[in-house]
């Protein structure tokens, strides 16, 4: 703890008068800090060669530029230390589902010329490549499904049988997925713990894994959640959702999410990966 406070003082030039731990420290130690000047901020600290909080800061800055009301502002960042504004609220509830659809629609209103991102990004602690691509399907196939599945094999959490099924799916993607009308800014890791709400309003979209891609990747995180219908109803007031998405393509995108869970947490998530692969038809 003292090492963190010393780093905040020396690197960020901030004097801390109070602190308390926050949930969500899978990648880093996360704390709410009260500063001597009266500000309340959130500090993430991760020391060592594997620390990439500067990459997280790049993602947060990009998302904040698009939707500053619900995305924190980065105050200070280096590879081992990230300080950003404190966003109030607690984890998403059903009451805020309509608001989530509306806020997500705002994020999805930003577009780029190609698919990818200008530099590496993160999913949790895992560094993702983002070479620009003129088409979504090969980007998602090679820089998400194949890349992450190969990493999970390399670290011993994904066995060869599952990797073969992922490859079968990859070979079918040209016929199974669609190209969006334009590369769309995605949050990229839109599970409920990364969403804050107060009452019926979203107050924070946290810990992104940004990329310009198909909005269906973000929407796939909502499919199957108890608040899904209200999210989609609100979202479709701004952007259409193809009716084939829910049955035909959402399971494919959920394979990627399941692979990431196997990569992070090991083979206890193989059953979920098996279910998503089966739903996707392989």
PDB file of C-alpha atoms in Angstrom:
ATOM      1  CA  UNK A   1       0.000   0.000   0.000  1.00  0.00           C
ATOM      2  CA  UNK A   2       2.781   2.432   0.903  1.00  0.00           C
ATOM      3  CA  UNK A   3       4.485   1.737  -2.416  1.00  0.00           C
ATOM      4  CA  UNK A   4       1.312   2.786  -4.234  1.00  0.00           C
ATOM      5  CA  UNK A   5       0.904   5.987  -2.222  1.00  0.00           C
ATOM      6  CA  UNK A   6       4.569   6.841  -2.763  1.00  0.00           C
ATOM      7  CA  UNK A   7       4.153   6.319  -6.518  1.00  0.00           C
ATOM      8  CA  UNK A   8       1.074   8.548  -6.610  1.00  0.00           C
ATOM      9  CA  UNK A   9       2.975  11.278  -4.797  1.00  0.00           C
ATOM     10  CA  UNK A  10       6.242  11.049  -6.728  1.00  0.00           C
ATOM     11  CA  UNK A  11       4.968  10.279 -10.223  1.00  0.00           C
ATOM     12  CA  UNK A  12       1.575  11.980 -10.341  1.00  0.00           C
ATOM     13  CA  UNK A  13       2.364  14.795  -7.899  1.00  0.00           C
ATOM     14  CA  UNK A  14      -0.681  14.061  -5.735  1.00  0.00           C
ATOM     15  CA  UNK A  15      -0.874  14.031  -1.929  1.00  0.00           C
ATOM     16  CA  UNK A  16      -3.287  11.421  -0.578  1.00  0.00           C
ATOM     17  CA  UNK A  17      -5.177  11.988   2.672  1.00  0.00           C
ATOM     18  CA  UNK A  18      -7.425   8.906   2.598  1.00  0.00           C
ATOM     19  CA  UNK A  19      -7.827   5.677   0.643  1.00  0.00           C
ATOM     20  CA  UNK A  20     -10.083   2.632   0.400  1.00  0.00           C
ATOM     21  CA  UNK A  21      -9.898  -0.485  -1.778  1.00  0.00           C
ATOM     22  CA  UNK A  22     -12.340  -0.984  -4.648  1.00  0.00           C
ATOM     23  CA  UNK A  23     -13.562  -4.181  -6.273  1.00  0.00           C
ATOM     24  CA  UNK A  24     -12.301  -5.213  -9.685  1.00  0.00           C
ATOM     25  CA  UNK A  25      -8.599  -5.614  -9.080  1.00  0.00           C
ATOM     26  CA  UNK A  26      -7.979  -8.599 -11.382  1.00  0.00           C
ATOM     27  CA  UNK A  27      -5.375  -6.679 -13.374  1.00  0.00           C
ATOM     28  CA  UNK A  28      -4.195  -4.188 -10.765  1.00  0.00           C
ATOM     29  CA  UNK A  29      -4.688  -2.956  -7.215  1.00  0.00           C
ATOM     30  CA  UNK A  30      -7.656  -0.552  -7.453  1.00  0.00           C
ATOM     31  CA  UNK A  31      -8.274   2.115  -4.814  1.00  0.00           C
ATOM     32  CA  UNK A  32     -10.399   5.173  -4.249  1.00  0.00           C
ATOM     33  CA  UNK A  33      -8.180   8.033  -3.117  1.00  0.00           C
ATOM     34  CA  UNK A  34      -9.068  11.320  -1.473  1.00  0.00           C
ATOM     35  CA  UNK A  35      -6.484  13.943  -2.344  1.00  0.00           C
ATOM     36  CA  UNK A  36      -5.305  16.864  -0.264  1.00  0.00           C
ATOM     37  CA  UNK A  37      -6.890  19.272  -2.755  1.00  0.00           C
ATOM     38  CA  UNK A  38     -10.311  17.677  -2.147  1.00  0.00           C
ATOM     39  CA  UNK A  39     -10.578  15.623  -5.305  1.00  0.00           C
ATOM     40  CA  UNK A  40     -11.691  11.984  -5.258  1.00  0.00           C
ATOM     41  CA  UNK A  41      -9.933   9.793  -7.812  1.00  0.00           C
ATOM     42  CA  UNK A  42      -9.448   6.130  -8.666  1.00  0.00           C
ATOM     43  CA  UNK A  43      -5.927   4.760  -8.735  1.00  0.00           C
ATOM     44  CA  UNK A  44      -4.821   1.525 -10.400  1.00  0.00           C
ATOM     45  CA  UNK A  45      -1.341   0.209  -9.673  1.00  0.00           C
ATOM     46  CA  UNK A  46       0.397  -2.806 -11.208  1.00  0.00           C
ATOM     47  CA  UNK A  47       4.168  -3.085 -10.762  1.00  0.00           C
ATOM     48  CA  UNK A  48       6.479  -5.149 -12.957  1.00  0.00           C
ATOM     49  CA  UNK A  49       7.266  -5.989 -16.560  1.00  0.00           C
ATOM     50  CA  UNK A  50       3.720  -7.161 -17.309  1.00  0.00           C
ATOM     51  CA  UNK A  51       2.138  -3.824 -16.330  1.00  0.00           C
ATOM     52  CA  UNK A  52       0.389  -2.128 -19.254  1.00  0.00           C
ATOM     53  CA  UNK A  53      -1.693   0.575 -17.608  1.00  0.00           C
ATOM     54  CA  UNK A  54      -0.472   3.076 -20.200  1.00  0.00           C
ATOM     55  CA  UNK A  55      -2.296   1.000 -22.824  1.00  0.00           C
ATOM     56  CA  UNK A  56      -5.430   1.019 -20.675  1.00  0.00           C
ATOM     57  CA  UNK A  57      -5.105   4.802 -20.395  1.00  0.00           C
ATOM     58  CA  UNK A  58      -5.010   5.122 -24.188  1.00  0.00           C
ATOM     59  CA  UNK A  59      -8.242   3.162 -24.452  1.00  0.00           C
ATOM     60  CA  UNK A  60      -9.969   5.128 -21.690  1.00  0.00           C
ATOM     61  CA  UNK A  61      -8.920   8.447 -23.244  1.00  0.00           C
ATOM     62  CA  UNK A  62     -10.341   7.407 -26.611  1.00  0.00           C
ATOM     63  CA  UNK A  63     -13.635   6.294 -25.115  1.00  0.00           C
ATOM     64  CA  UNK A  64     -13.809   9.379 -22.882  1.00  0.00           C
ATOM     65  CA  UNK A  65     -13.362  11.603 -25.931  1.00  0.00           C
ATOM     66  CA  UNK A  66     -16.424   9.943 -27.425  1.00  0.00           C
ATOM     67  CA  UNK A  67     -18.669   9.906 -24.343  1.00  0.00           C
ATOM     68  CA  UNK A  68     -17.178  11.934 -21.462  1.00  0.00           C
ATOM     69  CA  UNK A  69     -20.305  11.838 -19.293  1.00  0.00           C
ATOM     70  CA  UNK A  70     -20.008   8.122 -18.514  1.00  0.00           C
ATOM     71  CA  UNK A  71     -16.312   7.387 -19.154  1.00  0.00           C
ATOM     72  CA  UNK A  72     -13.618   8.424 -16.652  1.00  0.00           C
ATOM     73  CA  UNK A  73     -11.062  11.097 -17.500  1.00  0.00           C
ATOM     74  CA  UNK A  74      -7.422  10.039 -17.285  1.00  0.00           C
ATOM     75  CA  UNK A  75      -5.495  12.339 -14.948  1.00  0.00           C
ATOM     76  CA  UNK A  76      -2.144  10.542 -14.959  1.00  0.00           C
ATOM     77  CA  UNK A  77      -0.817   7.366 -16.567  1.00  0.00           C
ATOM     78  CA  UNK A  78       2.360   5.359 -16.970  1.00  0.00           C
ATOM     79  CA  UNK A  79       2.801   1.580 -17.434  1.00  0.00           C
ATOM     80  CA  UNK A  80       2.493   0.913 -13.689  1.00  0.00           C
ATOM     81  CA  UNK A  81       0.134   3.644 -12.521  1.00  0.00           C
ATOM     82  CA  UNK A  82      -3.211   4.981 -13.740  1.00  0.00           C
ATOM     83  CA  UNK A  83      -5.166   7.750 -12.000  1.00  0.00           C
ATOM     84  CA  UNK A  84      -8.584   8.706 -13.317  1.00  0.00           C
ATOM     85  CA  UNK A  85     -11.703  10.501 -12.174  1.00  0.00           C
ATOM     86  CA  UNK A  86     -13.999   8.655  -9.791  1.00  0.00           C
ATOM     87  CA  UNK A  87     -17.303   7.559 -11.300  1.00  0.00           C
ATOM     88  CA  UNK A  88     -20.163   7.087  -8.812  1.00  0.00           C
ATOM     89  CA  UNK A  89     -22.572   4.181  -8.786  1.00  0.00           C
ATOM     90  CA  UNK A  90     -22.656   0.440  -8.283  1.00  0.00           C
ATOM     91  CA  UNK A  91     -22.942  -2.486 -10.667  1.00  0.00           C
ATOM     92  CA  UNK A  92     -25.649  -2.503 -13.319  1.00  0.00           C
ATOM     93  CA  UNK A  93     -29.210  -3.255 -12.270  1.00  0.00           C
ATOM     94  CA  UNK A  94     -32.277  -4.016 -14.356  1.00  0.00           C
ATOM     95  CA  UNK A  95     -33.592  -0.508 -13.634  1.00  0.00           C
ATOM     96  CA  UNK A  96     -30.765   1.049 -15.674  1.00  0.00           C
ATOM     97  CA  UNK A  97     -31.088  -1.263 -18.687  1.00  0.00           C
ATOM     98  CA  UNK A  98     -32.835   1.332 -20.869  1.00  0.00           C
ATOM     99  CA  UNK A  99     -30.101   3.831 -20.030  1.00  0.00           C
ATOM    100  CA  UNK A 100     -27.427   1.285 -21.021  1.00  0.00           C
ATOM    101  CA  UNK A 101     -29.004   0.895 -24.448  1.00  0.00           C
ATOM    102  CA  UNK A 102     -28.995   4.661 -24.904  1.00  0.00           C
ATOM    103  CA  UNK A 103     -25.401   5.165 -23.740  1.00  0.00           C
ATOM    104  CA  UNK A 104     -24.119   2.275 -25.840  1.00  0.00           C
ATOM    105  CA  UNK A 105     -25.826   3.788 -28.863  1.00  0.00           C
ATOM    106  CA  UNK A 106     -23.821   6.993 -28.297  1.00  0.00           C
ATOM    107  CA  UNK A 107     -20.531   5.053 -28.194  1.00  0.00           C
ATOM    108  CA  UNK A 108     -21.533   3.231 -31.372  1.00  0.00           C
ATOM    109  CA  UNK A 109     -22.098   6.549 -33.105  1.00  0.00           C
ATOM    110  CA  UNK A 110     -18.336   6.974 -33.614  1.00  0.00           C
ATOM    111  CA  UNK A 111     -16.761   5.395 -36.691  1.00  0.00           C
ATOM    112  CA  UNK A 112     -13.371   4.948 -38.357  1.00  0.00           C
ATOM    113  CA  UNK A 113     -12.165   4.270 -41.887  1.00  0.00           C
ATOM    114  CA  UNK A 114     -10.961   0.713 -41.090  1.00  0.00           C
ATOM    115  CA  UNK A 115     -11.261  -2.041 -38.506  1.00  0.00           C
ATOM    116  CA  UNK A 116      -8.829  -2.242 -35.613  1.00  0.00           C
ATOM    117  CA  UNK A 117      -7.139   0.410 -33.515  1.00  0.00           C
ATOM    118  CA  UNK A 118      -4.046   2.584 -33.626  1.00  0.00           C
ATOM    119  CA  UNK A 119      -1.792   0.401 -31.484  1.00  0.00           C
ATOM    120  CA  UNK A 120      -2.251  -2.524 -29.093  1.00  0.00           C
ATOM    121  CA  UNK A 121      -5.164  -2.720 -26.673  1.00  0.00           C
ATOM    122  CA  UNK A 122      -6.024  -4.898 -23.693  1.00  0.00           C
ATOM    123  CA  UNK A 123      -8.633  -7.375 -22.625  1.00  0.00           C
ATOM    124  CA  UNK A 124      -8.011  -7.529 -18.893  1.00  0.00           C
ATOM    125  CA  UNK A 125      -4.246  -8.078 -18.613  1.00  0.00           C
ATOM    126  CA  UNK A 126      -3.923  -9.654 -22.073  1.00  0.00           C
ATOM    127  CA  UNK A 127      -2.399  -7.520 -24.849  1.00  0.00           C
ATOM    128  CA  UNK A 128      -4.312  -7.643 -28.143  1.00  0.00           C
ATOM    129  CA  UNK A 129      -2.908  -6.809 -31.602  1.00  0.00           C
ATOM    130  CA  UNK A 130      -4.802  -4.354 -33.779  1.00  0.00           C
ATOM    131  CA  UNK A 131      -3.387  -4.076 -37.268  1.00  0.00           C
ATOM    132  CA  UNK A 132      -5.826  -2.076 -39.382  1.00  0.00           C
ATOM    133  CA  UNK A 133      -7.998  -4.112 -41.745  1.00  0.00           C
ATOM    134  CA  UNK A 134     -10.388  -3.102 -44.503  1.00  0.00           C
ATOM    135  CA  UNK A 135     -12.792  -5.920 -43.525  1.00  0.00           C
ATOM    136  CA  UNK A 136     -14.208  -7.024 -40.183  1.00  0.00           C
ATOM    137  CA  UNK A 137     -14.431 -10.797 -40.646  1.00  0.00           C
ATOM    138  CA  UNK A 138     -10.697 -11.421 -41.241  1.00  0.00           C
ATOM    139  CA  UNK A 139      -9.816  -9.028 -38.423  1.00  0.00           C
ATOM    140  CA  UNK A 140     -12.066 -10.825 -35.935  1.00  0.00           C
ATOM    141  CA  UNK A 141     -10.945 -14.246 -37.176  1.00  0.00           C
ATOM    142  CA  UNK A 142      -7.182 -13.645 -37.088  1.00  0.00           C
ATOM    143  CA  UNK A 143      -6.630 -10.976 -34.436  1.00  0.00           C
ATOM    144  CA  UNK A 144      -9.245 -12.149 -31.974  1.00  0.00           C
ATOM    145  CA  UNK A 145     -10.392 -15.784 -32.305  1.00  0.00           C
ATOM    146  CA  UNK A 146      -7.193 -17.373 -33.617  1.00  0.00           C
ATOM    147  CA  UNK A 147      -4.789 -15.139 -31.736  1.00  0.00           C
ATOM    148  CA  UNK A 148      -6.480 -15.610 -28.367  1.00  0.00           C
ATOM    149  CA  UNK A 149      -7.056 -19.342 -28.845  1.00  0.00           C
ATOM    150  CA  UNK A 150      -3.383 -19.821 -29.701  1.00  0.00           C
ATOM    151  CA  UNK A 151      -2.395 -17.870 -26.579  1.00  0.00           C
ATOM    152  CA  UNK A 152      -4.646 -20.067 -24.442  1.00  0.00           C
ATOM    153  CA  UNK A 153      -3.044 -23.190 -25.925  1.00  0.00           C
ATOM    154  CA  UNK A 154       0.422 -21.756 -25.280  1.00  0.00           C
ATOM    155  CA  UNK A 155      -0.297 -21.100 -21.597  1.00  0.00           C
ATOM    156  CA  UNK A 156      -1.818 -24.560 -21.134  1.00  0.00           C
ATOM    157  CA  UNK A 157      -5.431 -23.565 -20.467  1.00  0.00           C
ATOM    158  CA  UNK A 158      -6.941 -24.658 -23.814  1.00  0.00           C
ATOM    159  CA  UNK A 159      -6.558 -28.195 -25.111  1.00  0.00           C
ATOM    160  CA  UNK A 160      -6.040 -29.241 -28.727  1.00  0.00           C
ATOM    161  CA  UNK A 161      -9.588 -30.518 -29.164  1.00  0.00           C
ATOM    162  CA  UNK A 162     -11.141 -27.157 -28.385  1.00  0.00           C
ATOM    163  CA  UNK A 163      -8.531 -25.381 -30.498  1.00  0.00           C
ATOM    164  CA  UNK A 164      -9.522 -27.578 -33.456  1.00  0.00           C
ATOM    165  CA  UNK A 165     -13.179 -26.654 -33.012  1.00  0.00           C
ATOM    166  CA  UNK A 166     -12.278 -22.967 -32.887  1.00  0.00           C
ATOM    167  CA  UNK A 167     -10.364 -23.402 -36.133  1.00  0.00           C
ATOM    168  CA  UNK A 168     -13.386 -25.063 -37.747  1.00  0.00           C
ATOM    169  CA  UNK A 169     -15.442 -22.047 -36.764  1.00  0.00           C
ATOM    170  CA  UNK A 170     -12.779 -19.677 -38.111  1.00  0.00           C
ATOM    171  CA  UNK A 171     -12.901 -21.415 -41.484  1.00  0.00           C
ATOM    172  CA  UNK A 172     -16.667 -20.797 -41.645  1.00  0.00           C
ATOM    173  CA  UNK A 173     -16.694 -17.142 -40.622  1.00  0.00           C
ATOM    174  CA  UNK A 174     -16.833 -15.756 -44.157  1.00  0.00           C
ATOM    175  CA  UNK A 175     -20.251 -17.356 -44.555  1.00  0.00           C
ATOM    176  CA  UNK A 176     -21.436 -16.958 -40.972  1.00  0.00           C
ATOM    177  CA  UNK A 177     -20.678 -13.326 -40.028  1.00  0.00           C
ATOM    178  CA  UNK A 178     -21.689 -10.105 -41.739  1.00  0.00           C
ATOM    179  CA  UNK A 179     -19.771  -6.903 -42.465  1.00  0.00           C
ATOM    180  CA  UNK A 180     -21.139  -3.797 -40.704  1.00  0.00           C
ATOM    181  CA  UNK A 181     -22.005  -0.629 -42.580  1.00  0.00           C
ATOM    182  CA  UNK A 182     -18.954   1.072 -41.018  1.00  0.00           C
ATOM    183  CA  UNK A 183     -16.217   0.260 -38.460  1.00  0.00           C
ATOM    184  CA  UNK A 184     -17.818   1.203 -35.133  1.00  0.00           C
ATOM    185  CA  UNK A 185     -16.160   2.127 -31.846  1.00  0.00           C
ATOM    186  CA  UNK A 186     -16.757  -0.682 -29.351  1.00  0.00           C
ATOM    187  CA  UNK A 187     -16.335  -0.813 -25.588  1.00  0.00           C
ATOM    188  CA  UNK A 188     -15.215  -4.383 -26.161  1.00  0.00           C
ATOM    189  CA  UNK A 189     -15.698  -5.907 -22.693  1.00  0.00           C
ATOM    190  CA  UNK A 190     -19.239  -4.968 -21.793  1.00  0.00           C
ATOM    191  CA  UNK A 191     -20.019  -7.318 -18.933  1.00  0.00           C
ATOM    192  CA  UNK A 192     -22.032  -6.097 -15.971  1.00  0.00           C
ATOM    193  CA  UNK A 193     -19.096  -5.526 -13.587  1.00  0.00           C
ATOM    194  CA  UNK A 194     -17.696  -2.941 -16.022  1.00  0.00           C
ATOM    195  CA  UNK A 195     -20.930  -0.925 -15.943  1.00  0.00           C
ATOM    196  CA  UNK A 196     -21.914   1.417 -13.100  1.00  0.00           C
ATOM    197  CA  UNK A 197     -25.414   2.727 -12.439  1.00  0.00           C
ATOM    198  CA  UNK A 198     -27.362   4.824  -9.958  1.00  0.00           C
ATOM    199  CA  UNK A 199     -31.100   4.257  -9.998  1.00  0.00           C
ATOM    200  CA  UNK A 200     -32.210   4.112 -13.612  1.00  0.00           C
ATOM    201  CA  UNK A 201     -29.143   5.848 -15.085  1.00  0.00           C
ATOM    202  CA  UNK A 202     -25.763   4.556 -16.239  1.00  0.00           C
ATOM    203  CA  UNK A 203     -22.980   6.488 -14.508  1.00  0.00           C
ATOM    204  CA  UNK A 204     -19.866   4.679 -15.715  1.00  0.00           C
ATOM    205  CA  UNK A 205     -18.506   2.495 -18.493  1.00  0.00           C
ATOM    206  CA  UNK A 206     -15.227   1.110 -17.161  1.00  0.00           C
ATOM    207  CA  UNK A 207     -12.289  -1.107 -18.163  1.00  0.00           C
ATOM    208  CA  UNK A 208     -12.786  -1.098 -21.934  1.00  0.00           C
ATOM    209  CA  UNK A 209     -11.145  -3.246 -24.590  1.00  0.00           C
ATOM    210  CA  UNK A 210     -11.717  -0.758 -27.370  1.00  0.00           C
ATOM    211  CA  UNK A 211     -11.578  -1.544 -31.071  1.00  0.00           C
ATOM    212  CA  UNK A 212     -13.316  -0.365 -34.212  1.00  0.00           C
ATOM    213  CA  UNK A 213     -15.383  -3.352 -35.225  1.00  0.00           C
ATOM    214  CA  UNK A 214     -18.894  -4.711 -35.607  1.00  0.00           C
ATOM    215  CA  UNK A 215     -21.375  -3.444 -33.004  1.00  0.00           C
ATOM    216  CA  UNK A 216     -22.668  -7.006 -32.695  1.00  0.00           C
ATOM    217  CA  UNK A 217     -19.557  -7.869 -30.657  1.00  0.00           C
ATOM    218  CA  UNK A 218     -20.651  -5.450 -27.915  1.00  0.00           C
ATOM    219  CA  UNK A 219     -24.275  -6.527 -28.204  1.00  0.00           C
ATOM    220  CA  UNK A 220     -23.300 -10.179 -27.739  1.00  0.00           C
ATOM    221  CA  UNK A 221     -22.272  -9.393 -24.146  1.00  0.00           C
ATOM    222  CA  UNK A 222     -25.875  -8.396 -23.437  1.00  0.00           C
ATOM    223  CA  UNK A 223     -27.550 -11.447 -25.023  1.00  0.00           C
ATOM    224  CA  UNK A 224     -28.837 -13.804 -22.334  1.00  0.00           C
ATOM    225  CA  UNK A 225     -28.744 -11.232 -19.535  1.00  0.00           C
ATOM    226  CA  UNK A 226     -31.968 -10.599 -17.593  1.00  0.00           C
ATOM    227  CA  UNK A 227     -31.928  -6.938 -18.658  1.00  0.00           C
ATOM    228  CA  UNK A 228     -31.307  -7.697 -22.361  1.00  0.00           C
ATOM    229  CA  UNK A 229     -34.758  -6.892 -23.781  1.00  0.00           C
ATOM    230  CA  UNK A 230     -34.810  -3.381 -22.320  1.00  0.00           C
ATOM    231  CA  UNK A 231     -31.261  -2.689 -23.547  1.00  0.00           C
ATOM    232  CA  UNK A 232     -32.034  -3.776 -27.083  1.00  0.00           C
ATOM    233  CA  UNK A 233     -35.344  -1.912 -27.220  1.00  0.00           C
ATOM    234  CA  UNK A 234     -33.610   1.347 -26.258  1.00  0.00           C
ATOM    235  CA  UNK A 235     -30.604   0.740 -28.500  1.00  0.00           C
ATOM    236  CA  UNK A 236     -32.759   0.123 -31.576  1.00  0.00           C
ATOM    237  CA  UNK A 237     -34.217   3.604 -31.327  1.00  0.00           C
ATOM    238  CA  UNK A 238     -30.813   4.760 -32.599  1.00  0.00           C
ATOM    239  CA  UNK A 239     -29.265   1.815 -34.478  1.00  0.00           C
ATOM    240  CA  UNK A 240     -30.999  -1.190 -36.057  1.00  0.00           C
ATOM    241  CA  UNK A 241     -30.181  -4.730 -34.949  1.00  0.00           C
ATOM    242  CA  UNK A 242     -30.481  -7.395 -37.638  1.00  0.00           C
ATOM    243  CA  UNK A 243     -33.006  -9.998 -36.498  1.00  0.00           C
ATOM    244  CA  UNK A 244     -30.643 -12.826 -37.485  1.00  0.00           C
ATOM    245  CA  UNK A 245     -28.040 -11.616 -35.005  1.00  0.00           C
ATOM    246  CA  UNK A 246     -29.571 -13.204 -31.922  1.00  0.00           C
ATOM    247  CA  UNK A 247     -29.693 -16.799 -33.133  1.00  0.00           C
ATOM    248  CA  UNK A 248     -27.101 -16.876 -35.897  1.00  0.00           C
ATOM    249  CA  UNK A 249     -24.231 -14.621 -34.858  1.00  0.00           C
ATOM    250  CA  UNK A 250     -24.377 -13.842 -31.128  1.00  0.00           C
ATOM    251  CA  UNK A 251     -23.159 -17.377 -30.219  1.00  0.00           C
ATOM    252  CA  UNK A 252     -20.110 -16.904 -32.471  1.00  0.00           C
ATOM    253  CA  UNK A 253     -19.122 -13.693 -30.742  1.00  0.00           C
ATOM    254  CA  UNK A 254     -19.684 -15.340 -27.375  1.00  0.00           C
ATOM    255  CA  UNK A 255     -17.084 -17.970 -28.329  1.00  0.00           C
ATOM    256  CA  UNK A 256     -14.493 -15.181 -28.190  1.00  0.00           C
ATOM    257  CA  UNK A 257     -15.655 -14.174 -24.700  1.00  0.00           C
ATOM    258  CA  UNK A 258     -15.515 -17.795 -23.560  1.00  0.00           C
ATOM    259  CA  UNK A 259     -11.983 -18.221 -24.945  1.00  0.00           C
ATOM    260  CA  UNK A 260     -10.874 -15.186 -22.959  1.00  0.00           C
ATOM    261  CA  UNK A 261     -12.323 -16.688 -19.779  1.00  0.00           C
ATOM    262  CA  UNK A 262     -10.440 -19.935 -20.406  1.00  0.00           C
ATOM    263  CA  UNK A 263      -7.277 -17.913 -21.040  1.00  0.00           C
ATOM    264  CA  UNK A 264      -7.697 -15.981 -17.763  1.00  0.00           C
ATOM    265  CA  UNK A 265      -9.153 -18.533 -15.397  1.00  0.00           C
ATOM    266  CA  UNK A 266      -8.332 -21.957 -16.781  1.00  0.00           C
ATOM    267  CA  UNK A 267     -10.235 -25.072 -17.694  1.00  0.00           C
ATOM    268  CA  UNK A 268     -13.120 -24.563 -15.315  1.00  0.00           C
ATOM    269  CA  UNK A 269     -14.554 -22.426 -18.139  1.00  0.00           C
ATOM    270  CA  UNK A 270     -14.209 -25.177 -20.763  1.00  0.00           C
ATOM    271  CA  UNK A 271     -17.830 -26.179 -20.234  1.00  0.00           C
ATOM    272  CA  UNK A 272     -18.971 -22.687 -21.182  1.00  0.00           C
ATOM    273  CA  UNK A 273     -16.682 -22.708 -24.210  1.00  0.00           C
ATOM    274  CA  UNK A 274     -18.112 -26.086 -25.211  1.00  0.00           C
ATOM    275  CA  UNK A 275     -21.640 -24.689 -24.933  1.00  0.00           C
ATOM    276  CA  UNK A 276     -20.873 -21.603 -27.029  1.00  0.00           C
ATOM    277  CA  UNK A 277     -19.096 -23.647 -29.699  1.00  0.00           C
ATOM    278  CA  UNK A 278     -22.044 -26.046 -29.850  1.00  0.00           C
ATOM    279  CA  UNK A 279     -24.491 -23.150 -30.174  1.00  0.00           C
ATOM    280  CA  UNK A 280     -22.351 -21.736 -32.948  1.00  0.00           C
ATOM    281  CA  UNK A 281     -22.615 -25.023 -34.826  1.00  0.00           C
ATOM    282  CA  UNK A 282     -19.185 -26.603 -34.409  1.00  0.00           C
TER     283      UNK A 282
END
